Structures are given as C-alpha cells and as structure tokens.
Short mmCIF file of C-alpha atoms and ligand atoms in Angstrom, two decimals:
data_model
loop_
_atom_site.label_atom_id
_atom_site.label_comp_id
_atom_site.label_asym_id
_atom_site.label_seq_id
_atom_site.Cartn_x
_atom_site.Cartn_y
_atom_site.Cartn_z
CA MET A 544 31.28 5.96 16.48
CA LYS A 545 27.77 7.73 16.93
CA LYS A 546 29.70 10.44 16.03
CA ASN A 547 31.55 9.16 12.99
CA PHE A 548 27.99 8.30 11.91
CA ASP A 549 26.83 12.31 11.90
CA ILE A 550 29.84 12.99 9.82
CA LEU A 551 29.27 10.39 7.11
CA ILE A 552 25.46 11.73 7.14
CA ALA A 553 26.35 15.66 6.69
CA GLY A 554 28.98 13.84 4.26
CA VAL A 555 26.78 12.80 2.23
CA VAL A 556 23.81 15.39 2.32
CA ILE A 557 26.33 17.20 0.86
CA ILE A 558 27.64 15.46 -1.95
CA LEU A 559 23.72 14.45 -2.81
CA GLY A 560 22.57 18.01 -2.42
CA VAL A 561 24.65 18.76 -5.27
CA PHE A 562 23.73 16.46 -7.11
CA PHE A 563 20.30 17.23 -6.61
CA LEU A 564 20.88 20.45 -7.55
CA PHE A 565 23.00 19.61 -10.46
CA PHE A 566 20.50 16.90 -12.19
CA GLY A 567 17.27 17.29 -9.18
CA HIS A 568 15.29 18.53 -12.05
CA VAL A 569 16.07 17.75 -15.15
CA ARG A 570 14.02 14.49 -15.47
CA ASP A 571 11.14 16.47 -14.57
CA MET A 572 11.14 18.68 -18.00
CA PRO A 573 7.87 17.79 -19.17
CA GLY A 574 9.01 17.91 -23.48
CA GLN A 575 9.70 14.44 -22.52
CA LEU A 576 6.59 13.45 -21.82
CA PRO A 577 4.34 13.59 -24.70
CA ASN A 578 0.36 12.55 -23.97
CA ILE A 579 0.38 11.66 -20.95
CA SER A 580 -0.67 13.56 -17.27
CA MET A 581 1.94 15.27 -16.25
CA ASN A 582 0.62 15.89 -12.80
CA GLN A 583 3.00 16.51 -10.22
CA PRO A 584 1.89 15.39 -6.77
CA SER A 585 4.58 16.76 -4.80
CA ASP A 586 5.01 20.12 -6.55
CA LYS A 587 1.64 21.82 -7.94
CA ALA A 588 3.11 25.03 -8.90
CA ASP A 589 4.52 22.95 -11.60
CA ASN A 590 0.53 21.21 -12.61
CA GLN A 591 0.48 21.18 -16.36
CA THR A 592 -1.73 18.15 -17.75
CA ILE A 593 -1.85 17.10 -21.23
CA GLU A 594 -4.40 15.48 -22.14
CA THR A 595 -4.75 11.59 -22.77
CA GLU A 596 -8.14 10.42 -24.00
CA GLU A 597 -10.19 8.93 -21.02
CA SER A 598 -10.23 4.75 -21.04
CA PRO A 599 -12.61 2.49 -18.59
CA LEU A 600 -11.40 1.85 -15.46
CA PRO A 601 -10.52 -1.81 -15.45
CA ILE A 602 -11.26 -3.97 -12.91
CA PRO A 603 -8.79 -6.95 -11.73
CA PRO A 604 -10.87 -9.90 -12.49
CA LEU A 605 -11.44 -12.63 -9.03
CA LEU A 606 -9.40 -15.15 -9.01
CA GLU A 607 -11.06 -18.54 -9.63
CA ASP A 608 -10.29 -21.37 -6.86
CA HIS A 609 -9.24 -24.39 -8.28
CA ASN A 610 -10.83 -26.44 -4.45
CA PRO A 611 -14.41 -27.67 -4.46
CA ASP A 612 -14.21 -27.90 -0.89
CA PRO A 613 -16.06 -24.54 0.65
CA ASN A 614 -13.27 -24.71 3.53
CA LYS A 615 -10.86 -24.89 1.68
CA ALA A 616 -9.07 -22.75 -1.12
CA GLU A 617 -6.11 -22.83 -3.94
CA PHE A 618 -5.63 -20.47 -6.09
CA HIS A 619 -2.40 -19.95 -9.07
CA LEU A 620 -0.54 -17.41 -9.31
CA THR A 621 2.57 -16.88 -12.16
CA ALA A 622 4.83 -14.04 -11.74
CA GLN A 623 5.01 -13.41 -15.58
CA ASN A 624 7.05 -10.26 -17.64
CA ALA A 625 4.78 -8.72 -19.66
CA THR A 626 3.93 -5.24 -22.47
CA LYS A 627 1.00 -3.29 -21.81
CA GLU A 628 0.20 0.48 -23.98
CA PHE A 629 -0.24 2.57 -21.40
CA VAL A 630 0.73 5.94 -23.83
CA PRO A 631 -0.96 5.69 -27.14
CA GLY A 632 0.97 3.92 -29.30
CA LYS A 633 3.60 2.75 -27.47
CA LYS A 634 4.78 -0.75 -25.92
CA THR A 635 5.76 -0.23 -22.14
CA GLU A 636 7.64 -3.26 -20.11
CA THR A 637 5.82 -4.67 -17.75
CA MET A 638 5.87 -7.49 -15.18
CA GLY A 639 2.00 -8.80 -14.13
CA TYR A 640 0.18 -12.07 -12.07
CA ASN A 641 -1.53 -14.28 -15.03
CA GLY A 642 -1.72 -10.40 -16.91
CA ASP A 643 0.51 -7.76 -18.35
CA TYR A 644 0.14 -5.48 -15.20
CA LEU A 645 -0.77 -6.25 -11.41
CA GLY A 646 -2.80 -9.37 -10.76
CA PRO A 647 -6.14 -10.81 -10.17
CA VAL A 648 -8.08 -10.38 -6.95
CA ILE A 649 -7.66 -13.49 -4.44
CA ARG A 650 -11.01 -13.49 -2.09
CA VAL A 651 -10.77 -15.61 0.61
CA ARG A 652 -13.14 -16.50 3.86
CA LYS A 653 -12.00 -16.42 7.31
CA GLY A 654 -11.80 -19.35 8.72
CA GLU A 655 -10.35 -20.87 5.38
CA GLU A 656 -7.37 -23.12 4.59
CA VAL A 657 -5.77 -21.03 1.54
CA THR A 658 -2.71 -22.29 -0.34
CA VAL A 659 -1.36 -20.62 -3.32
CA LYS A 660 0.48 -21.66 -5.75
CA VAL A 661 3.00 -18.67 -7.29
CA LYS A 662 5.38 -20.01 -10.32
CA ASN A 663 8.26 -17.63 -11.38
CA GLU A 664 8.51 -16.73 -14.48
CA LEU A 665 10.35 -14.24 -14.33
CA ASP A 666 14.03 -13.54 -15.02
CA ASP A 667 15.04 -12.55 -11.96
CA ILE A 668 14.27 -13.93 -8.14
CA THR A 669 11.50 -12.94 -6.19
CA THR A 670 9.10 -13.05 -3.48
CA ILE A 671 5.42 -12.87 -2.69
CA HIS A 672 4.72 -10.94 0.82
CA TRP A 673 0.87 -11.26 2.41
CA HIS A 674 1.52 -7.73 3.27
CA GLY A 675 -1.74 -7.75 6.27
CA LEU A 676 -2.79 -11.33 6.56
CA ALA A 677 -1.19 -12.45 9.95
CA VAL A 678 0.42 -15.92 8.87
CA ASP A 679 3.43 -17.39 10.44
CA GLY A 680 6.63 -15.96 9.17
CA ASP A 681 7.58 -19.50 6.77
CA GLU A 682 4.09 -18.04 5.15
CA ASP A 683 5.09 -14.89 5.07
CA GLY A 684 6.60 -14.73 1.93
CA GLY A 685 9.79 -12.01 3.05
CA PRO A 686 12.98 -11.70 1.46
CA HIS A 687 13.54 -15.33 3.20
CA SER A 688 11.28 -16.96 0.81
CA GLY A 689 12.96 -16.69 -2.72
CA ILE A 690 11.16 -18.01 -5.74
CA GLN A 691 14.01 -18.63 -8.07
CA PRO A 692 13.36 -18.60 -11.94
CA GLY A 693 10.35 -21.32 -13.10
CA GLU A 694 10.14 -22.48 -9.01
CA THR A 695 7.24 -22.38 -7.77
CA TRP A 696 6.29 -22.00 -3.95
CA SER A 697 2.99 -23.10 -2.39
CA PRO A 698 1.76 -21.50 0.75
CA GLN A 699 -0.62 -22.51 3.10
CA ILE A 700 -2.37 -20.03 4.84
CA LYS A 701 -5.10 -20.32 7.41
CA ILE A 702 -7.40 -17.00 7.18
CA ASP A 703 -7.59 -16.39 10.71
CA GLN A 704 -8.47 -11.99 10.82
CA PRO A 705 -11.66 -10.46 9.84
CA ALA A 706 -13.04 -8.99 6.60
CA ALA A 707 -10.06 -6.95 5.13
CA THR A 708 -9.14 -5.59 2.14
CA VAL A 709 -5.02 -6.64 2.09
CA TRP A 710 -2.74 -7.42 -0.20
CA TYR A 711 -0.15 -9.19 -1.73
CA HIS A 712 3.36 -8.04 -3.84
CA PRO A 713 7.16 -9.00 -3.91
CA HIS A 714 9.53 -9.04 -1.39
CA PRO A 715 12.86 -9.91 -2.52
CA GLU A 716 15.52 -8.38 -1.09
CA GLN A 717 16.93 -4.36 -3.05
CA GLN A 718 14.45 -5.63 -5.32
CA THR A 719 10.96 -5.15 -4.32
CA GLY A 720 10.50 -1.21 -5.36
CA LYS A 721 11.93 -2.20 -8.95
CA GLN A 722 9.25 -5.26 -8.87
CA VAL A 723 6.48 -3.64 -7.56
CA TYR A 724 7.09 -0.34 -10.05
CA LYS A 725 7.24 -2.66 -12.87
CA GLY A 726 3.84 -3.75 -11.79
CA LEU A 727 3.79 -7.02 -9.19
CA ALA A 728 1.02 -6.44 -6.86
CA GLY A 729 -2.90 -7.55 -6.29
CA LEU A 730 -5.24 -7.09 -3.83
CA PHE A 731 -6.86 -10.01 -1.21
CA LEU A 732 -9.94 -9.84 0.16
CA ILE A 733 -11.09 -11.57 3.34
CA GLU A 734 -14.59 -11.58 3.89
CA ASP A 735 -16.74 -12.72 7.15
CA GLU A 736 -19.80 -12.97 8.67
CA VAL A 737 -19.75 -9.11 10.01
CA SER A 738 -19.13 -8.30 5.79
CA ASP A 739 -21.67 -10.54 4.93
CA ASP A 740 -24.33 -9.17 7.29
CA LEU A 741 -23.86 -5.74 6.96
CA ASP A 742 -25.98 -3.63 4.92
CA ILE A 743 -23.27 -2.27 2.57
CA PRO A 744 -22.12 -2.38 -1.10
CA LYS A 745 -20.73 -5.84 -1.31
CA GLU A 746 -21.32 -7.26 -5.47
CA TYR A 747 -17.28 -6.78 -6.52
CA GLY A 748 -16.98 -4.70 -9.74
CA VAL A 749 -20.45 -3.51 -9.16
CA ASP A 750 -20.87 -1.45 -5.98
CA ASP A 751 -17.53 -2.83 -4.37
CA ILE A 752 -14.86 -1.22 -6.47
CA PRO A 753 -10.88 -1.95 -5.89
CA LEU A 754 -9.07 1.28 -6.40
CA VAL A 755 -5.05 0.73 -6.97
CA ILE A 756 -3.44 3.75 -7.10
CA GLN A 757 -0.21 4.01 -8.02
CA ASN A 758 1.85 6.86 -9.78
CA LYS A 759 4.58 6.14 -12.85
CA ARG A 760 7.02 7.94 -14.35
CA PHE A 761 7.69 7.09 -18.53
CA ASN A 762 10.17 7.88 -20.53
CA SER A 763 9.57 9.54 -24.04
CA ASP A 764 9.48 5.79 -25.70
CA GLY A 765 6.68 4.84 -23.50
CA SER A 766 9.12 2.36 -20.62
CA PHE A 767 8.96 2.75 -16.90
CA ASP A 768 11.98 5.37 -15.95
CA TYR A 769 13.10 2.88 -13.51
CA ASP A 770 16.16 4.97 -13.72
CA LEU A 771 16.74 6.21 -9.74
CA GLY A 772 18.29 10.09 -9.28
CA MET A 773 19.52 11.66 -6.02
CA ARG A 774 15.96 12.79 -6.10
CA ASP A 775 14.67 9.48 -5.85
CA VAL A 776 17.05 7.99 -3.34
CA MET A 777 16.68 10.70 -0.97
CA ASN A 778 12.27 11.10 -1.10
CA GLY A 779 10.86 7.71 -2.99
CA LEU A 780 10.47 7.34 -6.65
CA GLN A 781 7.76 9.93 -6.85
CA GLY A 782 5.58 9.66 -10.23
CA ASN A 783 3.79 12.12 -12.13
CA THR A 784 1.80 10.07 -13.94
CA MET A 785 -1.33 8.62 -11.79
CA LEU A 786 -2.50 5.00 -12.68
CA VAL A 787 -6.11 3.71 -11.20
CA ASN A 788 -6.20 0.10 -11.25
CA GLY A 789 -3.35 0.40 -14.35
CA ALA A 790 -5.24 2.88 -16.20
CA VAL A 791 -4.14 6.30 -17.16
CA ASN A 792 -7.42 8.52 -16.82
CA PRO A 793 -10.07 6.39 -16.21
CA PHE A 794 -13.45 6.89 -15.64
CA LEU A 795 -15.99 3.98 -13.69
CA GLU A 796 -19.80 4.36 -15.41
CA VAL A 797 -21.36 3.72 -10.96
CA SER A 798 -25.41 3.91 -10.65
CA ARG A 799 -26.02 7.36 -8.60
CA GLY A 800 -26.65 5.22 -5.12
CA MET A 801 -23.58 4.11 -2.96
CA VAL A 802 -21.21 2.72 -3.95
CA ARG A 803 -17.98 1.13 -1.99
CA LEU A 804 -14.53 2.04 -2.87
CA ARG A 805 -11.87 -0.08 -2.05
CA LEU A 806 -8.98 1.82 -2.10
CA LEU A 807 -5.39 1.28 -1.76
CA ASN A 808 -1.88 3.28 -2.57
CA GLY A 809 -0.52 0.37 -4.23
CA SER A 810 2.77 3.68 -5.17
CA ASN A 811 6.47 3.25 -3.89
CA ALA A 812 6.60 6.27 -2.05
CA SER A 813 4.04 8.86 -2.21
CA VAL A 814 1.46 10.07 0.25
CA TYR A 815 -1.53 10.80 -1.26
CA GLU A 816 -4.50 13.40 0.01
CA LEU A 817 -7.84 12.46 -1.69
CA ASN A 818 -10.57 13.83 -2.16
CA PHE A 819 -14.20 14.46 -4.53
CA SER A 820 -14.23 17.60 -6.80
CA ASN A 821 -17.68 18.35 -5.66
CA ASN A 822 -16.11 18.12 -2.10
CA GLN A 823 -18.84 16.16 -1.58
CA SER A 824 -18.04 14.42 2.03
CA PHE A 825 -17.95 10.20 2.07
CA HIS A 826 -17.55 7.63 5.14
CA GLN A 827 -14.36 5.30 5.91
CA ILE A 828 -15.39 2.22 6.77
CA ALA A 829 -12.01 0.67 6.84
CA SER A 830 -8.82 1.12 7.39
CA ASP A 831 -5.57 -2.15 7.24
CA GLY A 832 -7.24 -4.66 8.87
CA GLY A 833 -10.52 -4.01 8.49
CA PHE A 834 -13.64 -2.40 9.31
CA LEU A 835 -14.14 0.38 12.07
CA GLU A 836 -16.65 0.35 14.41
CA GLU A 837 -18.45 3.41 13.16
CA PRO A 838 -17.88 4.87 9.70
CA ALA A 839 -16.17 7.76 10.16
CA LYS A 840 -17.35 11.54 7.69
CA MET A 841 -14.40 12.93 6.36
CA ASP A 842 -14.22 15.29 3.58
CA LYS A 843 -10.68 13.53 2.46
CA ILE A 844 -8.32 11.55 3.45
CA VAL A 845 -4.86 10.65 3.50
CA LEU A 846 -3.22 7.38 2.50
CA GLY A 847 0.58 6.54 3.18
CA PRO A 848 2.44 3.42 0.53
CA ALA A 849 0.67 -0.02 1.80
CA GLU A 850 -2.47 1.91 3.32
CA ARG A 851 -5.99 0.94 2.88
CA ALA A 852 -9.04 2.47 3.45
CA GLU A 853 -12.79 1.65 2.06
CA ILE A 854 -15.30 3.85 1.80
CA LEU A 855 -18.36 5.00 0.97
CA ILE A 856 -19.87 7.31 -1.39
CA ASP A 857 -23.30 8.46 -2.28
CA PHE A 858 -24.00 9.01 -5.70
CA SER A 859 -27.61 9.87 -5.30
CA LYS A 860 -27.54 13.59 -4.82
CA LEU A 861 -25.64 13.45 -9.07
CA LYS A 862 -27.91 14.69 -11.88
CA LYS A 863 -28.52 11.87 -14.67
CA ASP A 864 -24.70 11.63 -16.08
CA GLU A 865 -23.17 14.56 -14.06
CA THR A 866 -19.28 13.33 -13.87
CA VAL A 867 -17.28 14.29 -10.55
CA GLN A 868 -13.65 13.54 -10.15
CA LEU A 869 -11.26 11.95 -7.92
CA GLU A 870 -8.39 14.39 -6.80
CA ASN A 871 -5.01 13.59 -5.45
CA ASN A 872 -4.15 17.03 -3.95
CA GLY A 873 -6.34 18.91 -6.04
CA SER A 874 -5.67 17.10 -9.46
CA GLU A 875 -8.00 14.96 -10.96
CA PHE A 876 -7.31 11.86 -11.76
CA MET A 877 -10.02 9.79 -12.29
CA THR A 878 -14.20 10.05 -13.15
CA PHE A 879 -16.76 8.89 -11.67
CA LYS A 880 -20.30 8.92 -14.37
CA ALA A 881 -23.41 8.74 -12.63
CA LYS A 882 -26.02 6.24 -14.69
CA GLY A 883 -29.44 5.05 -13.88
CA GLU A 884 -32.23 6.09 -12.18
CA SER A 885 -31.33 7.48 -8.27
CA LEU A 886 -31.40 5.00 -5.17
CA GLU A 887 -31.71 7.16 -2.47
CA ASN A 888 -33.18 4.78 -0.03
CA TYR A 889 -29.62 3.47 1.61
CA THR A 890 -28.72 4.84 4.98
CA ILE A 891 -25.28 4.19 6.20
CA PRO A 892 -24.62 1.31 9.29
CA SER A 893 -24.05 3.25 12.39
CA ASN A 894 -21.88 1.08 13.91
CA LEU A 895 -19.97 -1.57 11.25
CA THR A 896 -18.17 -4.10 13.98
CA SER A 897 -16.76 -4.67 17.48
CA ILE A 898 -12.82 -4.38 17.96
CA GLU A 899 -11.67 -5.09 21.34
CA LYS A 900 -9.03 -3.19 22.65
CA ILE A 901 -5.72 -4.39 23.48
CA ASP A 902 -5.54 -3.29 26.61
CA PRO A 903 -2.32 -1.64 27.64
CA ASP A 904 -1.71 -2.99 31.01
CA GLN A 905 -1.09 -6.63 29.41
CA THR A 906 2.12 -5.42 27.81
CA VAL A 907 5.53 -7.41 28.20
CA LYS A 908 7.63 -4.88 26.58
CA THR A 909 7.67 -1.61 24.88
CA ARG A 910 9.89 -1.09 22.32
CA ASP A 911 11.66 2.08 20.08
CA PHE A 912 12.21 1.86 16.56
CA VAL A 913 13.79 5.15 15.07
CA PHE A 914 13.67 6.20 11.80
CA GLU A 915 17.09 8.21 11.10
CA GLY A 916 19.29 9.07 8.42
CA MET A 917 18.43 9.62 4.42
CA GLY A 918 19.24 9.38 0.97
CA PRO A 919 21.25 6.09 0.76
CA MET A 920 22.26 6.19 4.41
CA VAL A 921 18.03 5.53 5.75
CA ASN A 922 18.20 3.22 8.91
CA ILE A 923 15.77 1.89 12.41
CA ASN A 924 17.80 2.32 15.23
CA GLY A 925 21.16 3.16 13.19
CA LYS A 926 21.07 -0.31 11.88
CA GLN A 927 20.36 -1.47 7.84
CA PHE A 928 19.12 -4.17 6.74
CA ASP A 929 21.06 -7.08 7.32
CA ILE A 930 18.94 -10.80 6.32
CA ASP A 931 21.95 -12.74 8.41
CA ARG A 932 20.61 -10.45 11.27
CA ILE A 933 17.66 -10.26 14.05
CA ASP A 934 17.36 -6.98 15.17
CA GLU A 935 14.11 -7.90 17.57
CA GLU A 936 13.23 -10.94 19.47
CA LEU A 937 9.72 -11.89 20.67
CA LYS A 938 7.58 -13.93 22.88
CA ILE A 939 4.80 -15.62 21.13
CA ASN A 940 1.18 -14.13 22.56
CA ASP A 941 2.94 -11.47 23.71
CA THR A 942 1.15 -7.72 24.23
CA GLU A 943 3.95 -5.44 23.32
CA ILE A 944 4.15 -1.25 22.24
CA TRP A 945 6.25 -0.47 19.99
CA GLU A 946 7.16 3.73 19.63
CA VAL A 947 7.91 4.51 16.29
CA SER A 948 9.36 7.80 15.80
CA ASN A 949 11.00 9.73 12.77
CA GLU A 950 14.14 11.65 13.49
CA SER A 951 15.21 11.14 10.06
CA GLY A 952 16.87 13.58 7.03
CA MET A 953 16.33 16.22 10.59
CA GLY A 954 18.71 19.48 10.76
CA MET A 955 19.92 20.60 7.16
CA MET A 956 17.56 19.50 4.81
CA GLY A 957 14.17 18.76 6.72
CA GLY A 958 12.42 15.81 7.58
CA MET A 959 10.53 13.27 5.45
CA VAL A 960 6.76 11.43 6.71
CA HIS A 961 8.17 7.55 6.86
CA PRO A 962 5.45 4.80 6.65
CA PHE A 963 5.85 2.11 8.95
CA HIS A 964 5.05 -1.37 8.35
CA ALA A 965 5.45 -4.78 10.44
CA HIS A 966 4.83 -7.72 8.80
CA GLY A 967 2.15 -11.13 9.85
CA VAL A 968 0.37 -8.82 12.54
CA GLN A 969 -1.89 -6.09 13.14
CA PHE A 970 -1.76 -3.23 15.75
CA GLN A 971 -4.18 -0.90 17.30
CA VAL A 972 -2.54 2.74 17.47
CA LEU A 973 -2.59 4.27 21.09
CA ASP A 974 -1.44 7.76 19.86
CA ARG A 975 0.07 9.93 17.82
CA ASP A 976 2.45 12.32 20.59
CA GLY A 977 0.12 11.58 22.84
CA ALA A 978 -3.17 12.58 21.06
CA SER A 979 -6.00 10.02 20.30
CA PRO A 980 -5.48 9.04 17.16
CA PRO A 981 -7.79 10.94 14.21
CA ALA A 982 -11.22 8.37 13.42
CA GLY A 983 -9.77 6.58 10.38
CA GLU A 984 -6.41 5.01 13.02
CA THR A 985 -9.21 3.85 15.33
CA GLY A 986 -9.42 0.00 14.35
CA TRP A 987 -6.98 -2.29 13.04
CA LYS A 988 -4.06 -1.33 11.37
CA ASP A 989 -0.10 -2.79 10.00
CA THR A 990 1.00 0.42 7.85
CA VAL A 991 0.86 4.05 10.06
CA LEU A 992 2.31 7.34 8.28
CA VAL A 993 5.15 8.57 11.03
CA ASN A 994 5.42 12.57 10.69
CA PRO A 995 9.17 14.07 10.67
CA GLU A 996 9.81 14.38 14.41
CA GLU A 997 6.58 12.37 15.81
CA LYS A 998 6.47 9.14 17.63
CA VAL A 999 3.18 6.97 17.12
CA ARG A 1000 3.06 4.69 19.42
CA LEU A 1001 1.51 0.62 18.14
CA ILE A 1002 0.23 -1.99 20.19
CA ALA A 1003 0.01 -5.29 19.23
CA THR A 1004 0.07 -8.92 20.35
CA PHE A 1005 1.85 -11.34 18.19
CA LYS A 1006 0.04 -14.17 17.85
CA HIS A 1007 2.50 -15.67 14.93
CA PRO A 1008 5.72 -17.53 15.61
CA GLY A 1009 8.64 -16.72 12.44
CA ASP A 1010 11.04 -14.27 10.99
CA PHE A 1011 9.15 -11.39 10.08
CA MET A 1012 10.09 -7.48 8.92
CA TYR A 1013 9.50 -4.42 9.89
CA HIS A 1014 10.51 -1.69 7.91
CA CYS A 1015 9.77 1.96 5.90
CA HIS A 1016 7.00 1.36 2.57
CA ILE A 1017 8.77 3.59 0.83
CA LEU A 1018 10.31 0.79 -1.10
CA GLU A 1019 13.31 3.04 -2.31
CA HIS A 1020 13.96 3.22 1.61
CA GLU A 1021 13.54 -0.36 2.14
CA ASP A 1022 16.32 -2.03 -0.61
CA ALA A 1023 18.46 0.66 1.20
CA GLY A 1024 18.23 -0.75 4.24
CA MET A 1025 15.67 1.05 6.33
CA MET A 1026 14.28 -2.55 7.33
CA GLY A 1027 14.87 -4.81 10.43
CA GLN A 1028 13.61 -8.04 11.65
CA PHE A 1029 11.89 -9.69 14.36
CA LYS A 1030 11.85 -13.44 15.53
CA VAL A 1031 9.01 -14.63 17.53
CA GLU A 1032 8.96 -17.72 19.25
CU1 LIG B 1731 3.94 -4.59 1.66
CU2 LIG B 1731 7.25 -5.54 3.76
O1 LIG B 1731 5.65 -5.15 2.98
CU1 LIG B 1732 3.47 -6.27 4.50
CU1 LIG B 1733 10.92 5.85 4.83
#
C-alpha cells in the first residue's frame, strides 16, 4: 500500500515537473504587471521594482463594541464582496469584513464574554475562524461552522488567555486560500493587566501599529490572480507584490521614539525574513500567543504564514525626516518617516511577563504528525483531510507532546518548509531537532515553521472540548488536504 502511494507520488512529481517546465515561469513575465512593485520574495535574482507612488499606511479601525456592559462585548462583522484600487486606475474585485479589504480590529480584554455577529453577504459559503483563540470547538469557526450566504453566525466566546495579537480569517473547506487571498482577514487583540501595566507603547494607531503583511499577484487588468498554476499548487501562492494593511508601497509617519509593531504574516504561503534597511536591531516582545518573558534582541525576524510577532523599534536615533524601510529578504516594501523631536527617555522593560512552563512529566500521550507528499498529494501522516473523519482523540485537560516532522517532497525535488498550526490551543515549543527553541519561540505559539527533515516538539494542555483542525498554514496545502481533525472530550 505504502509502495503504491510512493509510486503514485513519483508519477505526480514527474507530471508536475513537466508542467512546471512549460508553465512555471510564463506567469512571471514582467510585462504583465505595470505600475506595481515586482519584488520577488522567493527569487532575488529576478528582482525588479517598478515605482509606485507611495501612499499613507491604512490603519484598520477598532471595531465598535455594542455592549455597554464592561465585562461583555458585542461586535458586528459582515463578510462582503467589494472592489478596491490597488493598481492606480484599475479596479480589483475583493472581499472584506465591513469594508473593501481586510477587516477592522477587534479588541477585547481577558475575562470578557464576547459575542460576534458575523453576517455572510458573499455569494459563497464562508466561516470565520479565530486563529490563536483558546475556545471550544463549537465557537472555533472551522470548516464545520459554515455560514450560508445571507445568514448570520453568532458565537459566544469567553476570553480566557493572556494579552496577545491573534487574528481571524475564513476557513471553508477547500476555499480558505481563495477567500483569504481576496481580503478576508483581520486582527483580534487581547489586553489584560499585564499589558496594561507594561511600560511599552500602547496607543493604537499612534505608537502601537498593526502591520498585516501579505503578497499578491495581479493580472494586467488589475484583478487578483488566484488562478493556481502548478508552481502554486506545489509551493502555495507566493505573490510578487507586497501589501501592508492592504496598501502597496505604504509609508508611516512615526515619532522619533519607541514604536511597537504588531506584525502578522497574513499571506497565503510566503515565509518572510524581515529587517530594517539601516540594519537597526529591535526587540521581539511577543509571539503568537502573547508576551515573551523577556524581550529578545534581533536584527531580523522570520515569520511564516499566520505567525505573529510584536516588536519594539527605537526610532529616536533617526534624524528629523529621516526615513527607514522595512525589508523582506533585502527588498524594501514599506517606509517609516521620523517626525518631531527625539524622545530618548525610553527603556525597554527587562521582564515582560512570566510564563509557567508546562512540565513534560505531565505528558499523558505523545503523538506524531508527519508532513508528507507534495503538490496535490500533500498530507499529514499519509492522510488527506476528510471532514467526516476524526484523526486524533484527546481527553480534556490532558497534557500532550506533539512531535511534528517534515518529510514532504523529499528526494527528487527537495523539501519545503511547512507551517504547522493547531486550533483552539496555544503550545510551548520544547525543542527543534533536540535543540532549545530560539528566544522568539520561548513563549506561547499556535503556528510553527517546520523545515525539511526537521522535527519540532510541542507541548500543550487541551482545556477546550470540541472538534478542531490541525494543518499546514500554507493555505493551498490546507485546501489540498494537508489537514486533519482532533477531538477533545
Ligand atoms: Cu489560521 Cu486553521 O487557521
Ligand atoms: Cu487557527
Ligand atoms: Cu504545507
């Protein structure tokens, strides 16, 4: 059986290889993309930048809370079709929550009872998943929780986790990649006493700035190109035009002081390696599920699809009106302009929070998750997604170790990195191939990059009942079936 599967994969690889040879580079012809940046994150040698006028960075609005009770919140979201002008003079068909692209920021406090009324005004079924929230399966918004066109879904969520930058996006079976690509995604911020008390920038939109980083591929008529070629089926859709909060080539005026950036890699498939053009170092203060215990100093940060990081960057040494760029793999895609007087009286807190380490001795069970296959054959543990099949059964409140390894695409065509994500829970990373995780991964995580031939060991306590997904967060892999289900009861 296993042998037949291998032969099948080899056959598929050869067929895909031939397709790739014929069609793989045709779609990247520069002539198809007037007026937009041609930064090619995956292929620096091809880099050509076509100048686009810079525009101010859009800051997604904070969503209004309709419940006056301080311990409760009610938010309204509508998923809708829209158009937006990314390429000057051309209209792009998009999807957005309450707007034309992306969605507003939902901000809540730990302990709050939150209701979100999500209306589907699209033509297709959708769902809304709270990526990074520790919630019961019924509220999680996975593929089971479909919202038909015209209908409203109103989950009630008790916020029971520390301050963090999490996010929301659709999760309909086989349509996640397309709907996210068209613009459905937004940030969800949790605050608590720890974030209140920390002396860090916290004025939203002023010195506490959300950056939703994505990349797209446009057709010459300005429409999004989500016509998956073989290369996209293999690697996921890796766009060649960077967007931040939905804008191409944006700038942000910042004061000459400390700025907090909440970074989300909201792209379908690309891994970013981010740094500042002046090679200035910065401090990572939070990972997916909240603050690190101590700030981690670095001069570049790698973020896989769906991963978040909060960083503090000190602009006080910049001269008045000096600019610095944010770069991915050495290509700039956003500009900061330093304004006003220099505010140097800032120190970075040496301690941010305390995180109780989950004790591996508490582990009741160890499970293996192996990324295998490639292209349309991508799978986990030899199985592709089946909504009617529960792959793993867990007991509530158990602590488990999940060993995630990447054996996909080995041999002929080499491996690729897959980001592993599980719903409804936050993990701690025990080790990567036996070595302690890097400083940025010593806090709570819900998505981790797993490199070819690597094994990452995660530990978590599963406190929420229900049916949940685990999957590769390259959305084209998820849609192709690199996903499974676990049940906690
Ligand atoms: Cu962003 Cu299934 O998740
Ligand atoms: Cu998720
Ligand atoms: Cu993958």
